[in-house]
Short mmCIF file of C-alpha atoms and ligand atoms in Angstrom, two decimals:
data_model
loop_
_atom_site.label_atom_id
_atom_site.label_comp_id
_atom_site.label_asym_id
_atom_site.label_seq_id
_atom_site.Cartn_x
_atom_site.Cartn_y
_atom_site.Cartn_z
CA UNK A 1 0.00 0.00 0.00
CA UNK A 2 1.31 3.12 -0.79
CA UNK A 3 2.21 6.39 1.93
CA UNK A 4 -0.95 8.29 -0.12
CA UNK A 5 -3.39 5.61 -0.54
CA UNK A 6 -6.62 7.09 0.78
CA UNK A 7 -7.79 5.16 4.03
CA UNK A 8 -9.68 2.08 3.45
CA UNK A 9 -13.18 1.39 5.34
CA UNK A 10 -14.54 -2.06 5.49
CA UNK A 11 -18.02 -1.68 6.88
CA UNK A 12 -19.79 -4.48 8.71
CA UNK A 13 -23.33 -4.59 9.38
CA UNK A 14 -26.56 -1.69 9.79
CA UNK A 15 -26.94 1.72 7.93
CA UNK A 16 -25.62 3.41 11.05
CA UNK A 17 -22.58 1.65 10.96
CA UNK A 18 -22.37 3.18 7.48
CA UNK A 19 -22.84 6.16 8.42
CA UNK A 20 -20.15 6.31 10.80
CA UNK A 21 -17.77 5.04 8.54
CA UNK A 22 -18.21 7.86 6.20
CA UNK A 23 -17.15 10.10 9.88
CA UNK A 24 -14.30 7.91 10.66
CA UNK A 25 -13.34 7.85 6.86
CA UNK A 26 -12.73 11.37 7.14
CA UNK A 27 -11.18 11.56 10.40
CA UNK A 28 -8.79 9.02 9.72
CA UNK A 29 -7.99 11.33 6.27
CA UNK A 30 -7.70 14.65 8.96
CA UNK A 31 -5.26 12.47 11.32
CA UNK A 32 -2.95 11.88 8.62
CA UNK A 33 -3.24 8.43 9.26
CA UNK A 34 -1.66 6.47 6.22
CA UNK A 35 -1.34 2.63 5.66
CA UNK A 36 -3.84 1.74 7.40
CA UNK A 37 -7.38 -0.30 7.42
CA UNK A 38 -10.57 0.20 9.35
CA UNK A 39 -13.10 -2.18 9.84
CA UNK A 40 -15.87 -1.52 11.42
CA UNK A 41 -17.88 -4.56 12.77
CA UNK A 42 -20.86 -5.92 13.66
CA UNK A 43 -21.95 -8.09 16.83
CA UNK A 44 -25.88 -8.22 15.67
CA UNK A 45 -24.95 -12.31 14.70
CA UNK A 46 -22.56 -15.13 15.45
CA UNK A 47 -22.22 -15.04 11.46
CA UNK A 48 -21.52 -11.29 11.42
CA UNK A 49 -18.70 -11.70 14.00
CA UNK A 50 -17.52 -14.88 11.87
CA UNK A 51 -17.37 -12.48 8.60
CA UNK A 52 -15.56 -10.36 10.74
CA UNK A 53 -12.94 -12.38 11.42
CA UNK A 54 -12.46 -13.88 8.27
CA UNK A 55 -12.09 -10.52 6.52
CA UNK A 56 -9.67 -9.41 9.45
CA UNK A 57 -7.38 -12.57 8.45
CA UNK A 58 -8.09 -12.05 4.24
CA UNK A 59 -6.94 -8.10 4.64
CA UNK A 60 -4.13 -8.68 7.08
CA UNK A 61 -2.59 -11.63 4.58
CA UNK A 62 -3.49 -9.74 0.94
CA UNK A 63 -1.66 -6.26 2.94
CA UNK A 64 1.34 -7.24 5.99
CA UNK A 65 2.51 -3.79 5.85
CA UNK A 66 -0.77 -2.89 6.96
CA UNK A 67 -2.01 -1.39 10.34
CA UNK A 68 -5.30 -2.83 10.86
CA UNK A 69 -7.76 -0.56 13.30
CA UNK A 70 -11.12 -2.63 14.43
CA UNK A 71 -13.93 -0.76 15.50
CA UNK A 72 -17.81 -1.07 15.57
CA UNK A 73 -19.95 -3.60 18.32
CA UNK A 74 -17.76 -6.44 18.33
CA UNK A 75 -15.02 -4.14 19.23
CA UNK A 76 -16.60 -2.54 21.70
CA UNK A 77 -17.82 -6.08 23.23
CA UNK A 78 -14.43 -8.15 23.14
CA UNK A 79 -11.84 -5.91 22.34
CA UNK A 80 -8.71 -8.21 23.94
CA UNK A 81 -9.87 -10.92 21.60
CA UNK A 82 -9.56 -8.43 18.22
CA UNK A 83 -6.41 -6.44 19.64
CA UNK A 84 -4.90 -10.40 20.04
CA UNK A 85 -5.39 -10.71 15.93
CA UNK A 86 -2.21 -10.79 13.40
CA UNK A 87 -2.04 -7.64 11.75
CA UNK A 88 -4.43 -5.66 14.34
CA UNK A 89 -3.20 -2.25 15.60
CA UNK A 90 -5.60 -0.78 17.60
CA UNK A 91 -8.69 -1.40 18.73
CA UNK A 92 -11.36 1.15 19.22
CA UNK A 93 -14.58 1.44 20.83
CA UNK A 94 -17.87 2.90 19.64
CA UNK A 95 -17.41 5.99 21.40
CA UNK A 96 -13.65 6.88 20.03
CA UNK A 97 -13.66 5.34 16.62
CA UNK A 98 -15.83 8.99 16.61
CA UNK A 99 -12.87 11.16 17.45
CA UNK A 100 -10.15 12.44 15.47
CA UNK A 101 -8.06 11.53 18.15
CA UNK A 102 -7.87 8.34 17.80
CA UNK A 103 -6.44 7.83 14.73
CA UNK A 104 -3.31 9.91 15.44
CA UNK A 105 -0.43 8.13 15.11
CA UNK A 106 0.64 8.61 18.78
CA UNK A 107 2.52 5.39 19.61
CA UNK A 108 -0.60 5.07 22.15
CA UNK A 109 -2.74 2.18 23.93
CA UNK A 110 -3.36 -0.68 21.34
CA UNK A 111 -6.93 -0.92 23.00
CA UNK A 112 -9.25 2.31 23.65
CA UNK A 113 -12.51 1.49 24.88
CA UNK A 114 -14.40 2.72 27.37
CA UNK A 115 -17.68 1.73 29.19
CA UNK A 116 -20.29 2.62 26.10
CA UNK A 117 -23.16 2.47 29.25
CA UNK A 118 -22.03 5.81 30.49
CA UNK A 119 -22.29 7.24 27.45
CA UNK A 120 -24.79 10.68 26.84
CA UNK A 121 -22.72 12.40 24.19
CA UNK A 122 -23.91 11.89 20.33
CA UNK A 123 -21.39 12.18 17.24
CA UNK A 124 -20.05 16.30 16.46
CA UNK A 125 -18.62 15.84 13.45
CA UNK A 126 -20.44 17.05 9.99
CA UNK A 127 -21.06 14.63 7.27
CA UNK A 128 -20.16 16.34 3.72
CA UNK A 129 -21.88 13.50 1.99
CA UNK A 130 -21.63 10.23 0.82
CA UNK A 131 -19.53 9.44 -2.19
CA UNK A 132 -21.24 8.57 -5.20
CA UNK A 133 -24.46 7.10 -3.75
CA UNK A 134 -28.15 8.10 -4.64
CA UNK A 135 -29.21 8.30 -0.65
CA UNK A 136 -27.31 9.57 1.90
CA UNK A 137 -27.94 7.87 5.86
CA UNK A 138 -27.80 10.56 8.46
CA UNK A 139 -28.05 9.95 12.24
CA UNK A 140 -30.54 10.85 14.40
CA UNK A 141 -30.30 9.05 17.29
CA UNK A 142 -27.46 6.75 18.62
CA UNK A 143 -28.35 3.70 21.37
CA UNK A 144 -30.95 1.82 22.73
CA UNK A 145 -32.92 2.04 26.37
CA UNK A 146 -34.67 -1.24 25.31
CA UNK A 147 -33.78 -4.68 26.48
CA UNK A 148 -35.12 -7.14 23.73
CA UNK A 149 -33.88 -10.84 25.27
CA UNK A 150 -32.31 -11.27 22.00
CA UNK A 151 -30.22 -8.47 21.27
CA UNK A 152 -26.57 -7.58 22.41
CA UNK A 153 -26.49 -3.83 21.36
CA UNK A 154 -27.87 -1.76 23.65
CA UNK A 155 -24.26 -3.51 25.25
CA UNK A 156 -22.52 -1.59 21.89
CA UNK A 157 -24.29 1.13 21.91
CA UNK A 158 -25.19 2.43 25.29
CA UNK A 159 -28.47 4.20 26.22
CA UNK A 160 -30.79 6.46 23.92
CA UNK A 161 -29.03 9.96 22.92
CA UNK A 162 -30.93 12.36 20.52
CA UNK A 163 -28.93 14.23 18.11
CA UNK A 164 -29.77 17.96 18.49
CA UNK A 165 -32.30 19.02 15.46
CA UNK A 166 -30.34 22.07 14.21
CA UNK A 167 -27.12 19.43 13.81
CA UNK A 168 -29.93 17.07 12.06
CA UNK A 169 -30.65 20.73 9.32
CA UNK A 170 -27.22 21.45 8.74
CA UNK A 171 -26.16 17.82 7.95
CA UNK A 172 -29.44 16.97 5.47
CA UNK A 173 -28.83 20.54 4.03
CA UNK A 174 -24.88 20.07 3.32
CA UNK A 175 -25.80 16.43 2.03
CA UNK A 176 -27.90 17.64 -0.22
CA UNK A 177 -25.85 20.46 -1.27
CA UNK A 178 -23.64 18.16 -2.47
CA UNK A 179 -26.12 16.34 -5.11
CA UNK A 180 -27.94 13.48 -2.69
CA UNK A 181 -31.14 13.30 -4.09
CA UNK A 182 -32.61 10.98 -1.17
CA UNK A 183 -32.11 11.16 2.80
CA UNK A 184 -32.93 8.43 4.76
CA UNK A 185 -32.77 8.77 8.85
CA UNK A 186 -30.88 6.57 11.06
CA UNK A 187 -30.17 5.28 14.25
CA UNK A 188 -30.77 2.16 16.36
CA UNK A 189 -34.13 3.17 17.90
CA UNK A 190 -35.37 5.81 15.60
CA UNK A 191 -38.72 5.86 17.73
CA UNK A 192 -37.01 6.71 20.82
CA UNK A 193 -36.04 10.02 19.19
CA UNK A 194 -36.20 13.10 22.09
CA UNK A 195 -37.26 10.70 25.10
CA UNK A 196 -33.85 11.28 26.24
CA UNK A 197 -34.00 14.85 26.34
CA UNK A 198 -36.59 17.31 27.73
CA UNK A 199 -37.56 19.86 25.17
CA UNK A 200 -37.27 17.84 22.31
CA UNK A 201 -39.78 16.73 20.23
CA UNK A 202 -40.82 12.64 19.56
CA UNK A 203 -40.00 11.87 15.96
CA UNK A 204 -42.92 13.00 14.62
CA UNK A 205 -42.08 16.12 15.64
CA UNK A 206 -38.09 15.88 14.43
CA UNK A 207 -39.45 15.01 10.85
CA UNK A 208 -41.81 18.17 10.55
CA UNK A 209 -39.42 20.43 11.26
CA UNK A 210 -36.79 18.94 8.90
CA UNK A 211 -39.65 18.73 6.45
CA UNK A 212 -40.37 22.84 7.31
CA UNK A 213 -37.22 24.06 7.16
CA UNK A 214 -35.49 21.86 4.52
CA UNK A 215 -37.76 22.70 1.30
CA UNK A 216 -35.56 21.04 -1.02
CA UNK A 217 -35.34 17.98 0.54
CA UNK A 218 -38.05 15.81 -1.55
CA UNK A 219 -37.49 12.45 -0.63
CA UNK A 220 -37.31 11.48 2.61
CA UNK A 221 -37.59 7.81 4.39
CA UNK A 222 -36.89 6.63 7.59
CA UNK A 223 -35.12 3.26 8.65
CA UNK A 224 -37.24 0.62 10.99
CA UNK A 225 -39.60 2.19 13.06
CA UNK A 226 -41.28 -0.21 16.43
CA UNK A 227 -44.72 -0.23 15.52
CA UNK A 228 -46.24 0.36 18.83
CA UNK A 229 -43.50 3.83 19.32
CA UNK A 230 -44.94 5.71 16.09
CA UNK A 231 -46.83 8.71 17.62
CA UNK A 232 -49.76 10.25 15.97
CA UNK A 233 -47.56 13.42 14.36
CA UNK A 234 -45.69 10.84 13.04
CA UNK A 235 -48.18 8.69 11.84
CA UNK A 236 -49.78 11.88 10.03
CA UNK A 237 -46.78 12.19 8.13
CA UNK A 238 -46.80 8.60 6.83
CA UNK A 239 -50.23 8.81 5.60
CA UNK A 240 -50.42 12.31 4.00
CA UNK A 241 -46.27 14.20 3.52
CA UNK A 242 -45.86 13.12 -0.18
CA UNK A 243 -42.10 13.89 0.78
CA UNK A 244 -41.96 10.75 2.80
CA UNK A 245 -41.79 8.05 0.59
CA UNK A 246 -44.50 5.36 0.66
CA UNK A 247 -42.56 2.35 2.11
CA UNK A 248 -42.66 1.86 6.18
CA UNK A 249 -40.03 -0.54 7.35
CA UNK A 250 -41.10 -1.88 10.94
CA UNK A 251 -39.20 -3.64 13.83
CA UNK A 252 -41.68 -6.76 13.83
CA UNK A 253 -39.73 -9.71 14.91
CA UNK A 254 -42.58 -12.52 15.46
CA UNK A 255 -45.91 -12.92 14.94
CA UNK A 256 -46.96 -14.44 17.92
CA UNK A 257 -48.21 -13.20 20.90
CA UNK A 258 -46.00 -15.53 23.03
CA UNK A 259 -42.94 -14.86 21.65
CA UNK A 260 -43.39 -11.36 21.52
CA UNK A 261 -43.54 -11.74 25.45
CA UNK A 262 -40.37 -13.98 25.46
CA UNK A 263 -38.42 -11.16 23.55
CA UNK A 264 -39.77 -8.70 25.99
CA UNK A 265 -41.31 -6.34 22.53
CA UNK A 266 -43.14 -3.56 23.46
CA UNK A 267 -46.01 -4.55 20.62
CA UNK A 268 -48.47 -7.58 20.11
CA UNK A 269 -49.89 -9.52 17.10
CA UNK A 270 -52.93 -6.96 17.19
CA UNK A 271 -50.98 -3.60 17.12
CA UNK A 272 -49.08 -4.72 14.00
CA UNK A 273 -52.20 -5.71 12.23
CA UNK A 274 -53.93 -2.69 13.61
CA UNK A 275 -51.24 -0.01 12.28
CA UNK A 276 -50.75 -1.87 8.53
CA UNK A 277 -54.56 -1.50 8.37
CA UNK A 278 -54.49 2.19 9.85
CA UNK A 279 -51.79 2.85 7.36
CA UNK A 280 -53.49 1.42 3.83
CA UNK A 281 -57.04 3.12 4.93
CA UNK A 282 -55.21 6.40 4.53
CA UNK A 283 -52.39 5.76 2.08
CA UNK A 284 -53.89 2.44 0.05
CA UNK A 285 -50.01 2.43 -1.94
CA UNK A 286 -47.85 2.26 1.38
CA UNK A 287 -45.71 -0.11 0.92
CA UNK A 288 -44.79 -2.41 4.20
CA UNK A 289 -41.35 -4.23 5.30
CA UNK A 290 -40.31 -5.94 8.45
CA UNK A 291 -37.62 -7.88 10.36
CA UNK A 292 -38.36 -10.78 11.33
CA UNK A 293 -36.76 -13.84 13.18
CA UNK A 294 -37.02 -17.57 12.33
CA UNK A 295 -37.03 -20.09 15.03
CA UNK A 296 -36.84 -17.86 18.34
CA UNK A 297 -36.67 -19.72 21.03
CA UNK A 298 -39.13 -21.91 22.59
CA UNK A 299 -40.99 -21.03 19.29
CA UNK A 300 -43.48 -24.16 18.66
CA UNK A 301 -44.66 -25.15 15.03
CA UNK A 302 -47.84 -23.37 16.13
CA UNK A 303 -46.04 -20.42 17.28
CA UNK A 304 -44.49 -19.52 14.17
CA UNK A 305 -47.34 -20.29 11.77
CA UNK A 306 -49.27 -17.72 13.51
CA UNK A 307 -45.87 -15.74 12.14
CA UNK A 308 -45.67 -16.68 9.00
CA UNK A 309 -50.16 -15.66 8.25
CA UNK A 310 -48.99 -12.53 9.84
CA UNK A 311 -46.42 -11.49 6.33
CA UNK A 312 -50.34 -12.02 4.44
CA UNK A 313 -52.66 -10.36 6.72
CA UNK A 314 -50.20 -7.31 7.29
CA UNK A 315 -49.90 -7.62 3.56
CA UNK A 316 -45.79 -7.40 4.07
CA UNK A 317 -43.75 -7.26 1.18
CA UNK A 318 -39.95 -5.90 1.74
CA UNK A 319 -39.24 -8.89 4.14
CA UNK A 320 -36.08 -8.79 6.15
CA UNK A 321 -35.24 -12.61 8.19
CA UNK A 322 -32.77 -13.42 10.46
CA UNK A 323 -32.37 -17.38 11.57
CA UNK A 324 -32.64 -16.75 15.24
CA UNK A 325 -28.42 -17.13 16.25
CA UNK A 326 -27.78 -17.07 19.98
CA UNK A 327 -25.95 -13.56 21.02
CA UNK A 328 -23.55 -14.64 24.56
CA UNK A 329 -24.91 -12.70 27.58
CA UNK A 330 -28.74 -12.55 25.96
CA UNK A 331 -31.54 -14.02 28.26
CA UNK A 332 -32.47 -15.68 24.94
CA UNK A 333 -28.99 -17.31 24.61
CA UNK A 334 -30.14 -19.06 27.63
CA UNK A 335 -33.69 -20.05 26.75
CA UNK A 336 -34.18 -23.59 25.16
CA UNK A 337 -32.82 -23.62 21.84
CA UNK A 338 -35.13 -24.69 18.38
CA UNK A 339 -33.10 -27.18 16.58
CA UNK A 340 -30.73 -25.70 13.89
CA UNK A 341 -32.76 -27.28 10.46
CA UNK A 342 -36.64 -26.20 11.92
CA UNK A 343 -34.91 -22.28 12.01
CA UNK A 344 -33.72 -23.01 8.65
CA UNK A 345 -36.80 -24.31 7.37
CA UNK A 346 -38.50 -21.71 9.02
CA UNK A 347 -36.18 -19.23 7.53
CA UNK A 348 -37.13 -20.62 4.20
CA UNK A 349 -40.81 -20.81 4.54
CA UNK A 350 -40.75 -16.83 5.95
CA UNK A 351 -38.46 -15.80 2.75
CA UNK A 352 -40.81 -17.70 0.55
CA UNK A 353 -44.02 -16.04 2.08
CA UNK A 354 -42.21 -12.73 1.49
CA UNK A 355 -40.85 -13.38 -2.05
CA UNK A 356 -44.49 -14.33 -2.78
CA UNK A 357 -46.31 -11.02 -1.57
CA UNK A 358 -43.44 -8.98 -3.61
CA UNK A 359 -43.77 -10.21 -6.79
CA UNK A 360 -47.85 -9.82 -6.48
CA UNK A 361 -46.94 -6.03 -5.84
CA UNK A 362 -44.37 -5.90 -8.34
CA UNK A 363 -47.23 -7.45 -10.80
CA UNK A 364 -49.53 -3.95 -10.08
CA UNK A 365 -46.52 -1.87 -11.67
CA UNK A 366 -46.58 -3.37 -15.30
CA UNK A 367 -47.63 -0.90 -17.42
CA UNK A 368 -47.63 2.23 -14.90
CA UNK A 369 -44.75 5.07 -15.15
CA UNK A 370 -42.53 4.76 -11.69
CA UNK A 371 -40.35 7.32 -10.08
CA UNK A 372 -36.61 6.15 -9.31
CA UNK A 373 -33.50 7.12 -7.44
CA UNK A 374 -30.59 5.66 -9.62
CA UNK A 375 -28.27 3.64 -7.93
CA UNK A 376 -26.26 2.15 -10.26
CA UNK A 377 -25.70 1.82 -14.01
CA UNK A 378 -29.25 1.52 -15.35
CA UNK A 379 -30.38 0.60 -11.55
CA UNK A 380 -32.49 1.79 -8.49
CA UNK A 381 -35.60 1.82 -6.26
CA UNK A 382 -38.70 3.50 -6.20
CA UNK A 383 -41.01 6.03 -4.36
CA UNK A 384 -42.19 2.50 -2.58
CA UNK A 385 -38.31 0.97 -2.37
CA UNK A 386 -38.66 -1.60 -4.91
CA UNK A 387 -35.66 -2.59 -7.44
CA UNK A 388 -35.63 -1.66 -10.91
CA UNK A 389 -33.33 -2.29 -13.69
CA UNK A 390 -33.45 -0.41 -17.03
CA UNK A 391 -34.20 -2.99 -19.76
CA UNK A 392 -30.69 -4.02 -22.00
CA UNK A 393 -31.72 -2.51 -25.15
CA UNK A 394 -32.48 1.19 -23.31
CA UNK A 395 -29.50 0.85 -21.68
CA UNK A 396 -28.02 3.88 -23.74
CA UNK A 397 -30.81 6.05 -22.64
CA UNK A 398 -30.17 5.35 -19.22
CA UNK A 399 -30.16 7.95 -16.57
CA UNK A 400 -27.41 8.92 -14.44
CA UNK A 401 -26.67 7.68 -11.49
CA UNK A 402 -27.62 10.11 -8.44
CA UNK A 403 -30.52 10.94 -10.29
CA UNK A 404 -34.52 10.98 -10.08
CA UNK A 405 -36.51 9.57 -12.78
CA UNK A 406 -39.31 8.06 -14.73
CA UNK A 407 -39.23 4.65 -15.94
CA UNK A 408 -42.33 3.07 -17.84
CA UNK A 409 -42.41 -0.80 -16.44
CA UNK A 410 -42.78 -3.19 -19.22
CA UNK A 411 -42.06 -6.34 -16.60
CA UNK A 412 -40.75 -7.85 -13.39
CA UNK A 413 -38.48 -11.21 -12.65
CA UNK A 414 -40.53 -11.47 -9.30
CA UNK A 415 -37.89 -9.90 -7.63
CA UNK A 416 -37.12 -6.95 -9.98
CA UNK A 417 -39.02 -4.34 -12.30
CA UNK A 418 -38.05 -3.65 -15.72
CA UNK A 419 -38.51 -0.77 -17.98
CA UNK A 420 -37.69 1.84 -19.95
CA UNK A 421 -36.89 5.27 -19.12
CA UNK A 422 -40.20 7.79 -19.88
S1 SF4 B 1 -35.14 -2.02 20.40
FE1 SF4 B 1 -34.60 -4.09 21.02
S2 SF4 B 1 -33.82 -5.02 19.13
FE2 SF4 B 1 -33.76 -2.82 18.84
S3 SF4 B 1 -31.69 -2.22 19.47
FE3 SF4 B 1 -33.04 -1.98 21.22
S4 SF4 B 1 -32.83 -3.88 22.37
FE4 SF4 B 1 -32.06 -4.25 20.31
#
């Protein structure tokens, strides 16, 4: 690797972690710091820290010169076990991978992490935009107060902090100075936006403003919401601000009352079903995803059936599933296990249920002119997040990437539209 090769970012894991490797990208760039690697990782799985590991061993073979720095929520959970890696450097936590600081090349501690728990500050830094991407992630909120029996990172991320709205402006406005079309909001509990600090406003109220005093910004989404957190200013928006796009991602999990207890979620079967229906009775074109996970534990074959009729009657389409995988420290790590092949069966039947509903929406677009962020080379979403690719033999006429517009749909591969652009 060369002294002026810019600094690399390998980025494991959610949409804030991207985010923050866009920060670290460029504070890494300020501190001068040169021959070096940052990868910043993911605890969320067993398979994500597996990934991790493997890469950490693949980039630290492919580059010896090297100095590898591992950040993110496996670093922050077991940092002696990455700082004992080949190749490994340093080893920051989830607060100081967000300081200049720490990428000086000081001849300091090989491991900085502190206790994330303690934590009330939220990132400073200003995000100039994301390079070369249609949609830009910005953070809202950082942490989680929740305790979901399943899930390690409140332990990564420490408790709900609120970024302050006039930071949230200046961000969206500087990101879209700089030729994002789309701006999607982040953060680990989005709903828990303000309940952290007195005088600000529940999301709802966060996404007027923004929506007030950010005129140009036209197309706005939000990342998963916890269906029973969405207050009524909020829910306004969903149904009626043609700014926020028509596609709702929620924090589902199960379908079953039972389980829903088990992972101590704040919702029931009811209050899903009751918000998808609130939500097509005053936007009939809202488009619906959800996470879900196969083969919690204790889950019975009843149990998750009463999961699996829930991705029909909430009419779910974009549907995100994660085999149930056992996080160390979890109350669910300790529960009675389901056997590996029923999660993976499960797995399968959930992603087939889901495949199903999307290519019967996808079906209602052939014929009809949608609107589309481009991605990629003759690729994107649209207003309702689904993929479309422009058809070979337009190719030519395709439009550019970081751009809005029209595509007539001609087709679908039941995962995919097809078209041409208008
Ligand atoms: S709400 Fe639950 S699943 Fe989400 S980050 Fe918090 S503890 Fe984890």
């Amino acid at each position: 690797m060369s002294n002026d090769a810019p600094v690399r970012v390998v980025t494991f894991g959610c949409r804030m972690n991207a985010y923050e490797s866009e920060l670290m990208r460029a504070h890494a760039e300020e501190a001068g710091l040169a021959d070096a690697i940052i990868v910043n990782t993911c605890a969320v799985t067993a398979e994500a820290e597996r990934q991790t590991r493997q890469t950490i061993r693949k980039l630290h073979r492919e580059n010896p010169q090297a100095k590898i720095i591992v950040t993110g929520c496996a670093a922050q959970l077991a940092p002696a076990a990455y700082a004992e890696m080949e190749g490994v450097a340093r080893v920051l936590g989830n607060r100081e991978k967000l300081t200049a600081a720490a990428y000086a090349e000081d001849g300091g501690e090989a491991i900085r992490v502190t206790d994330v728990m303690t934590a009330r500050e939220t990132s400073a830094h200003l995000l100039e935009g994301f390079e070369g991407r249609s949609r830009a992630f910005v953070q809202v909120q950082q942490g989680c107060d929740h305790r979901c029996t399943f899930c390690i990172i409140p332990f990564a991320r420490g408790p709900n902090r609120s970024q302050p709205p006039e930071r949230i402006v200046r961000e969206i406005r500087a990101v879209l100075e700089g030729g994002t079309p789309e701006i999607v909001l982040t953060g680990v509990d989005v709903t828990a936006y303000g309940a952290d600090a007195p005088g600000l406003p529940p999301l709802g109220g966060l996404v007027r403003r923004l929506l007030d005093e950010i005129p140009e910004m036209t197309r706005l989404r939000l990342t998963s919401l916890d269906p029973v957190e969405i207050d009524d200013a909020l829910f306004r928006l969903l149904v009626t601000e043609p700014r926020l796009m028509p596609h709702v991602h929620l924090s589902v999990q199960a379908g079953d009352d039972m389980i829903l207890k088990r992972m101590k979620r704040r919702h029931n079967r009811a209050d899903v079903l009751s918000l998808a229906r609130a939500l097509r009775a005053e936007r009939p074109d809202i488009a619906l995803g959800a996470d879900i996970i196969a083969g919690f534990p204790t889950e019975t074959d009843e149990m998750f059936r009463n999961g699996l009729a829930l991705i029909d009657e909430a009419e779910i389409t974009h549907l995100h599933v994660f085999p149930f995988s056992p996080r160390p420290g979890t109350p669910a790590a300790r529960m009675p296990q389901v056997k590996g092949d029923a999660v993976k069966e499960r797995a399968r039947a959930l992603r087939e249920a889901g495949a199903r509903r999307m290519a019967a929406l996808l079906s209602t677009w052939v014929g009809r002119t949608a609107t589309m962020v481009v991605e990629n080379h003759g690729q994107g979403r649209t207003d309702h997040y689904l993929p479309v690719r422009i058809d070979e033999n337009a190719l030519t006429r395709a439009p550019a990437v970081g751009t809005v517009a029209a595509v007539e749909i001609s087709g679908h591969d039941g995962a995919t539209l097809h078209g041409t652009p208008a």
